[in-house]
Structure formats: C-alpha cells, structure tokens
Amino acid sequence: MCGIIGYAGNRPAVPLIVEGLRRLEYRGYDSAGVGFVQGGRLNVIKAEGRLAALEEKLAHCPNTLAVTGIGHTRWATHGAPVERNAHPHCGGRSGQEHLAIIHNGIIENYQELKADLLAAGYEFRSETDTEVLAHLIAEGRARSASFLEGFAWALRQARGAYAVAVVTEEEPSVVYAARMSAPLILGVGVGEHFVASDIPAFLPYTRDVVFLQDGEIVRLTDHSWEVLGLFDLAPREKSVQTIQWDLQAAQRGGYKHFMLKEIFEQPRVIADCLAGRVEETSHGAAGRALLPELDALPVPSRLRIIACGTSYHAGLWGRHLLEQWAGVPVTVEIASEFRYGEALFEPGEMAIAISQSGETADTLAALRLVREKGCPVIGLCNVVGSSIAREADAVIYTQAGPEISVASTKAMCSQMVLLALLALYYAQRRAVPGAEAVRADAFRVLRDLPDILEAALPAMRETAQRLARAYASAGSFFFLGRGPAYPLALEGALKLKELSYIHAEGYAAGEMKHGPIALIEPDFPTFAVALSDNLFPKAKSNIIEVQARRGPVIALINPGVELGVEEPWVVPAVKGPLAGFVALPAMQLFSYEMADALGKDVDQPRNLAKSVTVE
Ligand code: F6R
C-alpha cells in the first residue's frame, strides 16, 4: 500500500507534490520519489527512507520549474525498500526512457510480462512489478497511434490491482492515471487538477473530487480532465462531489478511527494476500497455491509457530488448517515463553515466526534461538525489510499495507490468509490424498470472501453498535469458541481488554465446566462463536450450560440456526474453518464499538505500543 499523487496545474509541481506526500506518509514510508518533465526531458529523483531524505536530495537540485508531475511514497510489497526499487520507474529502451510511472498495488502476472519484455530487449534496474508496467507502456506506445492508446494497451495486459499515474516527455503538461482494484481519486481545482490514492494529498487545494472506478483512465491537464473507459476509450460521465472532511478525517478515509478503517479494509486485504498466489488454470482444475519464497526449503516434518499477542492467535488458528489440510503436526508457542525454554527440536522440524511489525523483541529473540539450533525459520511479516524478515531463512509478506491503529486487525486477517495458503501449499507438496478437492473448495471460499465481507460489514457494524449500547456497562466478559473458533475467542477477549479496559477472558468452550463457569451470573455476559461447523452441537451444549446459570449470551450464528440466546448475531455462512474470516471482524467491531461507546482512545489504548521492541 503506497501513497501516490499526480498534479497538472500552474504552481511549481515538485514542492506541492512533496507536501502532498507528507500528508500521505501514514500509508507507508520506506522510500519516496518524484517525476516530472522539464525542458523536454524526463526527470526522476528518489530516495530511500523517509520523505526528509527525498527533500534533502531535492534541495540539491533547485529550479524545478515543472508545473506537472507525479510523486510516490512507498510501502514495499515487491523488492527490498532501497532506492532502485523506489518509484517513479522509467519506461523505454535503455538510454531512451521517455515516461515515468508511480503505482500502488500488485501486478500478479508481472513475471510473465517481464519475461516477454526482456525478450524484446528492455532492461530492468529494479525488482519491482512497477518497472514492468513502465516498459510495457513504452512498448504499448511503440505499437499505438497515441500515448493514450499505448497506455490503455499496456494496462489491458496487466492482471492484478493498480492505481497508477504517468508523465511522459511526449505530453509534458499531461498526467495520465488509471485504476483497477486500488483507490484513485481525482481532485478538481481551478486551473489545476490532481489525482491521488487518498484525498489528504490534495485537500488544501480542493474539496471537489471525482471517485474513479475500476477500469477507468483519466487524462489531466491544468484546464481539463477527462475520464475514459480502459477497454473502449469511450468518455465516461462522472459527477463531482464536494467532501466536508477535515485533514485528519480524510487520512482516516472518512472513518472515525484508523481501527475502523482497517477493519473495513479487510475485504481488500484478503484479495491482496491472494494476488499472485493462486495459480490460474484454463481447464477448470484447482490451480496450485504459489509460495515461491518457500520452494527452496524442504517440507517440514513438524512446524513450530512462534509469535506474540494477536499474531499468536493467528498462529493458533493456522495450526488447525496445517494439521487438517496438510497433515503437518504443529505446536504454537508464545515467543516470550519459548525463548527461555529448552527449545528442543527434531531433525526435519521448521519454525514460523509470525509478526506484523517484524520487530517484536521476543519473537526476534525466539527466531535467533531457533536458528542457532540449526532449524530453518520462515518469517511471516507485514513490514518489508524488518528485522524478522531479514533474519529468517525465507520470508512471506502479508501485503496488508501499514497498520496504524495500535490494536491489530487487518494484519491478523492477512496472517490467516497466508496460513491457509501455507496449509494448501504443504498439502500439495506432500501430495496429501484429496488435497486438490480441498484446495478447490478453499480457493472458491477465499475468492468469495472479499465480496461476502464487503456486503456484510455495514450491518455487522450496526449490530455491534446496538450491542455496545446494551453491554458497555459490563464489568467482565467471557469469549468462548471450540476448534478453530477458540483462537478467535482468545482474540475477541484480547481486543475487548486492550480497547475498552473491560476484563475479558477467552476460553475453549469445553473448559468452562472445569472451573470458569463458577463466575457466571446475570451480570457476567458471554460472547460465543457458535457457527455451523462439526463442533456446533458441542458449542451449543456449552452455551446452554452458561444460560442455565442465568448468564446472558451473545452468539455468532449462521442463518437458519435457532439457539435461544439473548443476542443471536447472524453472520454469513462460510464453509469449514474459513468461517473464522467472518467471525473475526464481528468481534473486532464489537470491541471497537464498546470502546467507542465508553469514550476510550481507540487508536492508541493506554499502556500499549504498536511495536513492542523491548522485552
Ligand atoms: C493486539 C496487538 C498485539 C500484537 C503483538 C505482536 O491488538 O496488536 O498483541 O499482535 O504485540 O506484534 P507483531 O505482530 O508486530 O509481532
């Protein structure tokens, strides 16, 4: 997830773009760059690190008179966060580069496209999928009558998600941009126009915006803007809307808190996690799960998952899939405990360190200990180039984009997608009988999930709001689940504790009768995950035990189920353990609304830090 901005107007473009990038820095900041045409020549200036590093470079090349340009702040998904991978990327034959592009998104088929472009004689300087688009547009231009046609030709070859903006020597006062499954907004000013991944980039200059849709191209100059269809190049009617948000609300995409924004980003996160990781087949058979990062490592005889907090809960959930689908025995360890234990390993074992930040001190120490024992470690991280990512033997990136809210939400969702893919990947490498049918089913569900969640989230939020009004005065809560829903119960309890400061405990529902049930009384509510899986009858009887002690129950159930609880919360039915993807946002929203109803600081709960780099 990167921040992009394009400008066509009458002011000096470079300082305006850099200022816009500063307002987008919350989207990611491992490198930044600008591109513009001056004196008929393409200029690209970029720097590794925060925006200040780019400003420092720009200070040494003053007199940038351009009034049209593009700029990018990067959050790496492909290629290390170094200058050669920073955007813009230039397109054209070596020495004759004539266009520059910035990109937010993931091009799934970039390797195939790159092979064709290499064969056609294009040279590559970076490891990015974006540079492939740059040369592809140059190739499109060479084959077409106009830049616009060449641009559209190239984008039609690309599969995946993108919001792009391009400048070209051929039309120095024009910015071309396009979107497919990634946000892109046009800002309509007086004598100037903007395009950006987020409104904050241009908010000081205009509040009049046009929301671009997938498959649309826009051509901007200082005095005009035109939206065209990518496939037919026919003009599209678009309406200009005036937004009322202040800068902070705009950075949160209009949501009240980053946490809420990140919960609502989860459909997109699932699609991004899958991008390029599910083989396309033309013959209807289930394609393979693609995790080329792991191809060089052996299939483990046993897996040790090591993590903290929410990432630990993702690991507990993933264990069910790895054991059920791939037949690989899994132990899940809390990193702070594991690092001071005996750390005994058998030959053939491998470990996975799960960490959103990639910097959690206990997880990093555990990773080092495991590697000292001669056992390979896979890092499952969100932050590219983080310590865990660097020190692991192989790393899989979750591609969830920066998570700003201290309480982790979308990161867990992305870790769950990757753990599901990992289970399918090991099942295919171990040739587990029936693996193909399981894979076909799982891919169908995973592909449907973004739409299912997109449609369900608004109603889920309303239910969470209503429940929060009714239960915000509770002093304690139980969260119960069985099987793969048990880690979700742990996560539901953690979220409620850390956000609303209400005491909460997550329990395996079957454990209640071994002690905790003594606490149940009419003002001690229980939140149960009771989705229709093979453990539903068991979960149901545990809920009845709670009700028999007059404990109020909120239960997540599937349509058509009668449970006789105070608060049945019906969520869409999703098959098997992947139902967790529906339970997770319901619980996140519940905690969010409870905390908000109590007036707590949702994005920055007391005593917590986003990245725990101390022991
Ligand atoms: C809870 C939360 C924490 C983190 C934990 C591990 O909402 O955010 O429990 O999950 O500190 O962090 P990472 O995944 O960065 O290692």
XYZ file of C-alpha atoms and ligand atoms in Angstrom:
631
model
C 0.000 0.000 0.000
C 1.680 3.152 -1.201
C 0.690 6.800 -1.497
C 0.541 8.368 -4.944
C -0.133 11.892 -6.226
C -0.201 13.471 -9.670
C -0.522 17.197 -10.391
C -1.224 19.261 -13.516
C -1.594 22.996 -12.893
C 0.262 26.259 -12.693
C 2.107 26.098 -9.398
C 5.599 24.617 -9.026
C 4.693 20.932 -9.037
C 7.563 19.426 -7.053
C 7.097 21.234 -3.701
C 3.332 20.769 -3.974
C 3.792 17.037 -4.597
C 6.260 16.606 -1.736
C 3.860 18.382 0.584
C 1.074 16.067 -0.642
C 3.289 13.053 0.006
C 3.865 14.237 3.557
C 0.117 14.070 4.112
C 0.170 10.518 2.726
C 3.127 9.291 4.772
C 0.778 7.348 7.040
C 0.296 4.980 4.079
C 3.917 3.879 4.195
C 7.300 5.437 4.036
C 10.240 3.252 3.141
C 11.212 5.380 0.152
C 9.811 8.217 -1.915
C 10.282 9.880 -5.285
C 9.041 12.450 -7.774
C 8.939 12.554 -11.580
C 8.367 15.470 -13.954
C 9.267 16.699 -17.414
C 11.378 19.841 -17.630
C 12.876 21.332 -20.765
C 11.507 18.374 -22.705
C 13.482 15.895 -20.556
C 12.171 13.388 -18.060
C 13.493 13.855 -14.506
C 13.152 11.333 -11.712
C 14.501 11.964 -8.216
C 14.075 9.372 -5.488
C 15.484 8.433 -2.119
C 15.428 5.582 0.340
C 13.935 6.220 3.780
C 11.525 8.836 4.961
C 10.411 11.819 2.950
C 13.065 14.029 4.546
C 15.696 12.077 2.593
C 13.953 12.972 -0.678
C 13.670 16.617 0.363
C 17.372 16.665 1.132
C 18.109 15.434 -2.402
C 15.693 17.898 -3.965
C 17.413 20.725 -2.093
C 20.480 19.992 -4.204
C 18.625 20.268 -7.490
C 16.736 23.563 -7.230
C 14.962 25.398 -10.051
C 12.485 22.633 -10.708
C 10.139 24.740 -12.772
C 7.805 21.954 -13.833
C 4.102 22.581 -13.228
C 3.149 18.959 -13.881
C 4.451 15.898 -12.080
C 3.930 12.756 -10.051
C 5.107 11.583 -6.635
C 5.105 8.417 -4.588
C 5.695 7.273 -1.037
C 6.374 3.572 -0.925
C 5.421 0.706 1.346
C 7.276 -2.179 -0.214
C 5.476 -5.301 -1.375
C 7.917 -6.445 -4.106
C 11.617 -5.882 -3.731
C 13.621 -4.516 -0.820
C 12.990 -0.952 0.362
C 16.022 0.544 -1.410
C 16.407 3.444 -3.831
C 16.474 1.388 -7.038
C 13.058 -0.049 -6.105
C 11.586 3.359 -5.177
C 9.097 4.957 -7.575
C 8.796 6.543 -10.118
C 10.115 3.918 -12.528
C 11.097 4.895 -16.047
C 9.892 3.154 -19.197
C 11.562 2.905 -22.570
C 14.628 1.367 -24.195
C 17.852 1.809 -22.267
C 19.051 5.393 -22.619
C 15.786 6.440 -24.263
C 13.419 6.298 -21.289
C 10.617 8.728 -22.002
C 7.960 8.096 -19.374
C 7.792 7.708 -15.589
C 5.183 5.833 -13.604
C 4.105 5.547 -9.961
C 1.988 2.642 -8.789
C 0.034 1.446 -5.780
C -1.000 -2.203 -5.980
C 0.291 -5.569 -7.106
C 0.642 -6.804 -10.691
C 0.035 -10.533 -10.433
C 1.396 -11.561 -13.824
C 4.483 -9.341 -13.732
C 6.873 -12.255 -14.082
C 5.325 -13.415 -17.378
C 5.190 -9.833 -18.657
C 8.793 -9.244 -17.608
C 9.968 -12.336 -19.487
C 8.342 -11.021 -22.684
C 9.818 -7.559 -22.202
C 13.295 -8.963 -21.516
C 13.000 -10.994 -24.716
C 12.011 -7.790 -26.537
C 15.226 -6.128 -25.297
C 14.045 -3.989 -22.362
C 16.455 -3.700 -19.456
C 15.413 -3.753 -15.815
C 17.029 -1.883 -12.949
C 14.716 -2.913 -10.092
C 12.940 -5.988 -8.759
C 9.543 -4.315 -8.858
C 6.369 -5.198 -10.688
C 6.002 -1.461 -11.409
C 9.039 -1.270 -13.666
C 7.379 -3.985 -15.749
C 4.385 -1.679 -16.218
C 6.739 1.195 -17.154
C 8.337 -0.757 -20.017
C 5.009 -2.268 -21.005
C 3.588 1.224 -21.510
C 6.661 2.131 -23.593
C 6.050 -0.994 -25.667
C 2.363 -0.073 -25.962
C 3.327 3.412 -27.131
C 5.614 1.948 -29.800
C 2.722 -0.156 -31.111
C -0.011 2.535 -30.984
C -1.001 5.764 -32.657
C -1.094 7.815 -29.437
C 0.225 7.742 -25.892
C -3.290 7.227 -24.566
C -3.817 4.139 -26.714
C -0.431 2.715 -25.757
C -1.155 3.328 -22.061
C -4.502 1.531 -22.307
C -2.969 -1.323 -24.305
C -0.388 -1.919 -21.593
C -2.884 -1.840 -18.742
C -5.077 -4.342 -20.535
C -2.181 -6.858 -20.352
C -1.780 -6.425 -16.599
C -3.617 -8.647 -14.141
C -3.989 -7.586 -10.533
C -4.507 -4.353 -8.656
C -3.213 -0.939 -9.560
C -3.657 2.768 -9.226
C -1.059 4.371 -11.491
C -0.075 7.844 -12.660
C 2.271 8.575 -15.524
C 4.111 11.542 -17.033
C 5.642 11.437 -20.495
C 8.093 13.595 -22.452
C 5.641 13.450 -25.339
C 2.952 15.456 -23.498
C 4.807 17.342 -20.751
C 1.768 19.072 -19.288
C -0.409 15.953 -19.010
C -0.788 13.339 -16.259
C -2.368 10.028 -17.219
C -3.751 7.835 -14.463
C -5.844 4.677 -14.154
C -7.288 2.389 -11.544
C -8.112 -1.289 -11.098
C -8.957 -2.565 -7.592
C -6.922 0.154 -5.843
C -8.146 3.579 -4.739
C -7.697 6.591 -7.030
C -9.392 9.956 -6.635
C -9.397 12.947 -8.938
C -9.236 16.412 -7.364
C -10.849 19.179 -9.428
C -9.365 22.625 -8.760
C -9.414 25.958 -10.565
C -6.695 25.923 -13.214
C -5.231 22.775 -11.655
C -6.093 19.108 -11.266
C -4.887 16.340 -9.007
C -5.027 12.615 -8.837
C -4.145 10.692 -5.681
C -4.582 7.463 -3.780
C -6.149 9.447 -0.920
C -7.878 12.771 -0.570
C -5.443 14.229 2.036
C -2.824 14.552 -0.705
C -4.657 17.483 -2.276
C -7.105 18.580 0.436
C -5.578 22.073 0.997
C -6.241 22.877 -2.682
C -9.660 21.454 -3.412
C -12.571 19.633 -1.809
C -14.176 18.827 -5.171
C -13.479 15.228 -6.041
C -14.376 12.520 -8.527
C -14.129 8.924 -7.318
C -12.704 6.850 -10.150
C -13.942 3.302 -10.712
C -12.118 0.142 -11.748
C -11.261 0.123 -15.448
C -11.177 3.911 -15.797
C -8.411 6.093 -17.196
C -8.137 9.796 -16.515
C -6.221 12.423 -18.517
C -5.442 15.633 -16.622
C -4.101 18.993 -17.721
C -4.222 22.302 -15.868
C -7.524 23.256 -17.541
C -9.174 19.899 -18.283
C -9.903 16.414 -17.036
C -11.429 13.556 -18.931
C -12.350 10.057 -17.750
C -12.342 7.224 -20.303
C -13.094 3.509 -20.235
C -9.938 1.388 -20.232
C -11.310 -1.101 -22.736
C -13.222 1.127 -25.164
C -11.568 4.513 -24.539
C -15.069 5.984 -24.589
C -15.705 9.048 -22.371
C -17.397 8.316 -19.042
C -19.892 10.638 -17.363
C -18.634 11.433 -13.864
C -20.066 13.628 -11.167
C -18.027 15.949 -8.977
C -18.701 15.637 -5.241
C -17.716 18.090 -2.541
C -16.326 16.462 0.583
C -16.531 18.084 4.015
C -13.834 16.091 5.849
C -11.031 17.808 7.704
C -7.474 16.582 7.136
C -7.473 14.014 9.931
C -10.804 12.548 8.881
C -9.518 12.399 5.311
C -6.417 10.475 6.414
C -8.741 8.002 8.045
C -10.672 7.755 4.776
C -13.669 9.404 6.470
C -13.778 6.793 9.242
C -13.858 7.931 12.856
C -10.733 5.913 13.731
C -7.927 4.130 11.897
C -9.038 0.919 13.587
C -12.452 1.159 11.957
C -10.880 1.952 8.594
C -8.563 -1.040 8.931
C -11.437 -3.359 9.874
C -13.271 -2.218 6.749
C -10.134 -2.723 4.648
C -10.167 -6.471 5.290
C -12.028 -7.482 2.109
C -9.293 -5.686 0.117
C -6.594 -7.243 2.308
C -7.832 -10.752 1.548
C -7.799 -10.036 -2.197
C -4.281 -8.547 -1.965
C -2.972 -11.515 0.018
C -4.223 -13.875 -2.659
C -2.837 -11.789 -5.526
C -0.288 -13.823 -7.451
C -0.513 -16.727 -5.007
C -3.230 -18.768 -6.659
C -2.324 -20.362 -9.948
C -4.716 -19.548 -12.779
C -5.799 -22.587 -14.789
C -7.721 -22.603 -18.019
C -9.090 -26.148 -17.624
C -11.242 -25.693 -14.517
C -8.921 -27.719 -12.248
C -7.848 -26.212 -8.912
C -4.655 -24.271 -9.525
C -1.787 -24.639 -7.084
C -1.074 -22.410 -4.117
C 2.019 -20.436 -5.118
C 4.547 -19.599 -2.405
C 7.793 -19.497 -4.401
C 9.538 -17.984 -1.364
C 9.427 -21.477 0.189
C 10.183 -23.661 -2.826
C 13.869 -23.994 -1.918
C 13.138 -25.148 1.651
C 12.133 -28.752 2.431
C 8.633 -29.639 3.598
C 8.847 -29.739 7.405
C 8.097 -32.923 9.314
C 6.798 -30.709 12.122
C 6.199 -26.980 12.481
C 6.754 -24.681 15.424
C 4.794 -21.426 15.158
C 6.196 -18.647 17.355
C 4.517 -15.280 17.903
C 3.029 -12.816 20.399
C -0.410 -11.341 21.000
C -2.742 -11.211 18.035
C -0.135 -12.848 15.785
C -0.021 -15.739 18.262
C -3.796 -16.116 17.918
C -3.431 -16.216 14.130
C -0.874 -18.988 14.638
C -3.254 -20.972 16.864
C -5.914 -20.694 14.167
C -3.452 -21.655 11.417
C -2.470 -24.788 13.313
C -5.906 -26.270 12.650
C -5.546 -25.828 8.897
C -1.936 -27.003 8.725
C -2.805 -30.163 10.605
C -6.182 -30.786 8.950
C -5.267 -29.965 5.343
C -1.531 -30.630 5.162
C -1.149 -33.279 7.863
C 1.841 -31.426 9.332
C 1.941 -31.561 13.153
C 2.126 -28.057 14.618
C 2.970 -26.607 18.014
C 2.229 -22.940 18.663
C 4.457 -21.102 21.114
C 4.267 -17.745 22.869
C 7.610 -16.211 21.928
C 8.355 -14.764 25.378
C 7.909 -18.215 26.945
C 9.613 -20.159 24.233
C 12.813 -18.106 24.265
C 13.552 -19.145 27.864
C 12.523 -22.793 27.471
C 14.524 -25.810 26.368
C 13.803 -25.317 22.645
C 14.102 -28.965 21.715
C 13.831 -29.734 18.009
C 13.689 -32.910 15.984
C 15.500 -33.231 12.649
C 13.193 -32.061 9.846
C 11.374 -29.508 12.018
C 10.927 -25.923 10.907
C 9.617 -22.797 12.603
C 7.435 -19.888 11.522
C 7.834 -16.525 13.238
C 4.635 -14.512 12.775
C 4.915 -10.773 13.313
C 3.080 -7.867 11.753
C 5.842 -5.407 12.594
C 8.697 -7.865 12.163
C 10.340 -6.123 15.135
C 8.756 -7.702 18.228
C 11.713 -8.312 20.553
C 10.529 -11.657 21.950
C 9.674 -13.082 18.523
C 13.013 -11.921 17.131
C 14.904 -13.466 20.058
C 12.988 -16.717 19.580
C 13.826 -16.716 15.870
C 17.536 -16.309 16.669
C 17.391 -19.147 19.188
C 15.712 -21.460 16.685
C 18.279 -20.646 14.016
C 21.134 -21.280 16.489
C 19.675 -24.761 16.913
C 20.083 -25.271 13.168
C 16.363 -25.209 12.440
C 15.194 -23.087 9.464
C 12.739 -20.274 10.184
C 10.114 -18.787 7.897
C 9.154 -15.200 8.675
C 5.513 -14.212 8.176
C 5.688 -10.427 8.297
C 3.903 -7.358 7.101
C 6.778 -4.877 7.161
C 9.187 -5.445 4.304
C 12.835 -5.415 5.351
C 12.008 -5.630 9.093
C 14.409 -7.470 11.426
C 12.456 -10.746 11.426
C 12.081 -10.589 7.639
C 15.823 -10.043 7.238
C 16.964 -12.719 9.648
C 14.554 -15.503 8.620
C 15.665 -18.171 6.140
C 12.683 -17.266 3.963
C 10.008 -14.647 4.306
C 6.394 -14.454 3.201
C 4.958 -10.953 3.215
C 1.337 -10.478 4.172
C 0.884 -7.409 1.925
C -1.737 -5.909 4.271
C -0.382 -2.359 3.992
C 0.604 -0.259 7.003
C -1.446 -0.853 10.121
C -1.770 2.412 12.019
C -4.156 1.512 14.821
C -2.262 0.050 17.775
C -4.779 -2.789 18.042
C -4.059 -5.229 15.251
C -6.994 -6.112 12.993
C -6.291 -6.415 9.273
C -2.843 -7.861 9.990
C -4.429 -10.878 11.685
C -6.767 -11.321 8.740
C -3.791 -11.281 6.348
C -1.820 -13.725 8.515
C -4.813 -16.086 8.437
C -4.949 -15.934 4.619
C -1.250 -16.756 4.386
C -1.514 -19.595 6.903
C -4.415 -21.053 4.907
C -2.345 -20.782 1.716
C 0.599 -22.361 3.514
C -1.550 -25.326 4.562
C -2.724 -25.767 0.958
C 0.851 -25.376 -0.303
C 2.262 -28.039 2.024
C -0.683 -30.331 1.254
C 0.163 -30.162 -2.452
C 3.898 -30.647 -1.839
C 3.189 -33.646 0.397
C 0.688 -34.971 -2.167
C -1.915 -35.424 0.581
C -4.790 -37.548 -0.791
C -7.778 -35.334 -1.632
C -5.632 -32.171 -1.492
C -6.859 -30.943 -4.848
C -10.534 -31.044 -3.828
C -9.765 -29.250 -0.534
C -7.783 -26.646 -2.477
C -10.575 -26.095 -4.991
C -13.070 -25.575 -2.162
C -10.758 -23.319 -0.186
C -9.883 -21.144 -3.180
C -13.549 -20.737 -4.011
C -14.290 -19.560 -0.466
C -11.219 -17.322 -0.280
C -12.071 -15.693 -3.592
C -15.696 -15.133 -2.495
C -14.760 -13.740 0.918
C -13.982 -10.145 -0.137
C -17.468 -9.745 -1.613
C -19.147 -11.543 1.299
C -17.408 -9.305 3.826
C -17.855 -6.135 1.809
C -21.599 -6.761 1.833
C -21.776 -7.873 5.480
C -19.587 -5.308 7.253
C -22.042 -2.363 7.403
C -24.769 -4.500 9.017
C -22.211 -6.087 11.349
C -21.232 -2.636 12.495
C -24.849 -1.717 13.229
C -25.267 -4.864 15.328
C -22.004 -4.140 17.151
C -23.216 -0.592 17.892
C -26.504 -1.841 19.281
C -24.799 -4.486 21.435
C -22.259 -1.947 22.694
C -25.070 0.304 23.894
C -26.569 -2.640 25.773
C -23.368 -4.157 27.239
C -20.867 -1.317 27.694
C -21.507 -1.274 31.444
C -20.486 -4.936 31.904
C -17.541 -5.457 34.232
C -16.384 -8.740 32.701
C -16.894 -10.869 29.604
C -16.235 -14.441 28.571
C -15.416 -15.253 24.952
C -15.971 -18.876 24.025
C -15.179 -20.967 20.974
C -14.214 -24.502 20.030
C -11.790 -25.856 17.442
C -10.650 -23.115 15.052
C -13.096 -20.735 16.770
C -11.188 -20.999 20.070
C -8.269 -18.800 18.882
C -10.896 -16.305 17.722
C -12.407 -16.299 21.209
C -8.934 -15.520 22.592
C -8.596 -12.710 20.077
C -12.083 -11.344 20.873
C -11.165 -11.200 24.566
C -7.807 -9.553 23.861
C -9.410 -6.880 21.703
C -12.053 -6.080 24.314
C -9.458 -5.835 27.092
C -6.986 -3.689 25.273
C -9.518 -1.253 23.798
C -12.258 -0.883 26.396
C -10.287 -1.952 29.519
C -13.131 -4.339 30.401
C -11.939 -7.574 31.936
C -12.375 -10.391 29.416
C -11.271 -13.998 29.186
C -11.146 -16.202 26.132
C -11.835 -19.863 26.810
C -12.151 -23.103 24.951
C -15.904 -23.583 25.479
C -15.433 -27.171 26.716
C -13.131 -25.933 29.514
C -15.842 -23.837 31.173
C -17.126 -26.687 33.283
C -13.628 -27.224 34.725
C -13.737 -24.029 36.759
C -14.565 -20.783 34.998
C -18.296 -21.451 34.900
C -18.335 -20.632 38.635
C -18.068 -16.971 37.624
C -21.251 -16.944 35.548
C -24.081 -14.814 36.913
C -26.679 -12.471 35.377
C -24.303 -9.525 35.000
C -21.408 -11.571 33.539
C -22.099 -11.847 29.790
C -20.615 -14.373 27.397
C -19.763 -13.861 23.730
C -19.813 -17.236 21.983
C -18.727 -18.225 18.480
C -21.272 -20.887 17.501
C -21.001 -21.155 13.723
C -22.394 -24.179 11.945
C -19.371 -26.476 11.831
C -18.907 -30.037 13.073
C -18.384 -28.739 16.627
C -21.618 -26.721 16.665
C -23.581 -29.285 18.791
C -20.768 -29.209 21.369
C -20.622 -25.407 21.394
C -24.408 -25.328 21.737
C -24.377 -27.502 24.842
C -21.670 -25.282 26.409
C -23.869 -22.259 25.744
C -26.829 -23.995 27.385
C -24.638 -24.585 30.473
C -23.955 -20.832 30.646
C -27.639 -19.997 30.207
C -28.568 -22.448 32.969
C -26.525 -20.172 35.314
C -28.529 -17.182 34.020
C -25.571 -15.741 32.135
C -26.583 -13.553 29.155
C -25.183 -14.784 25.829
C -24.297 -13.049 22.582
C -23.708 -15.754 19.966
C -22.370 -15.563 16.422
C -24.524 -17.987 14.463
C -25.278 -18.787 10.857
C -28.600 -18.096 9.091
C -31.385 -20.548 9.908
C -29.958 -21.581 13.297
C -32.171 -21.379 16.407
C -30.143 -21.102 19.583
C -32.491 -19.398 22.046
C -29.871 -16.928 23.326
C -30.476 -13.286 24.340
C -28.499 -11.905 21.442
C -28.292 -14.131 18.364
C -25.935 -12.403 15.894
C -26.444 -13.874 12.436
C -23.413 -13.669 10.146
C -22.981 -15.080 6.609
C -22.347 -18.814 6.375
C -18.848 -19.745 5.217
C -17.774 -23.347 4.978
C -15.365 -25.029 7.417
C -12.529 -23.352 9.290
C -12.527 -20.394 6.893
C -15.675 -19.207 8.722
C -13.149 -17.539 11.028
C -12.824 -14.765 8.445
C -16.422 -13.765 9.178
C -16.271 -14.174 12.967
C -13.089 -12.090 13.230
C -14.457 -8.726 12.003
C -17.651 -9.190 14.039
C -15.558 -9.491 17.194
C -13.290 -6.632 16.164
C -16.309 -4.402 15.554
C -17.837 -5.392 18.877
C -14.703 -4.346 20.784
C -14.351 -1.231 18.698
C -17.908 -0.104 19.416
C -17.653 -0.985 23.124
C -14.510 1.148 23.445
C -16.012 3.980 21.434
C -19.218 3.891 23.482
C -17.068 4.195 26.620
C -15.155 7.129 25.122
C -11.794 5.332 25.085
C -8.861 6.292 22.877
C -9.460 3.576 20.306
C -6.396 4.032 18.109
C -3.961 4.490 20.979
C -5.066 2.453 24.005
C -3.289 3.247 27.260
C -0.020 1.468 28.117
C 0.378 -0.052 24.643
C 2.764 0.497 21.737
C 2.355 -0.593 18.137
C 5.637 -2.394 18.029
C 6.999 -3.992 21.210
C 10.742 -3.795 20.666
C 11.664 -4.267 24.304
C 11.424 -7.373 26.407
C -3.021 -6.632 19.777
C -1.714 -6.408 19.186
C -0.547 -7.104 19.778
C 0.407 -7.584 18.672
C 1.684 -8.141 19.300
C 2.617 -8.749 18.277
O -4.019 -5.908 19.123
O -1.569 -5.649 18.264
O -0.937 -8.156 20.589
O -0.237 -8.550 17.904
O 2.354 -7.125 20.003
O 3.011 -7.804 17.339
P 3.679 -8.235 15.984
O 2.677 -8.971 15.172
O 4.096 -6.946 15.347
O 4.851 -9.097 16.336
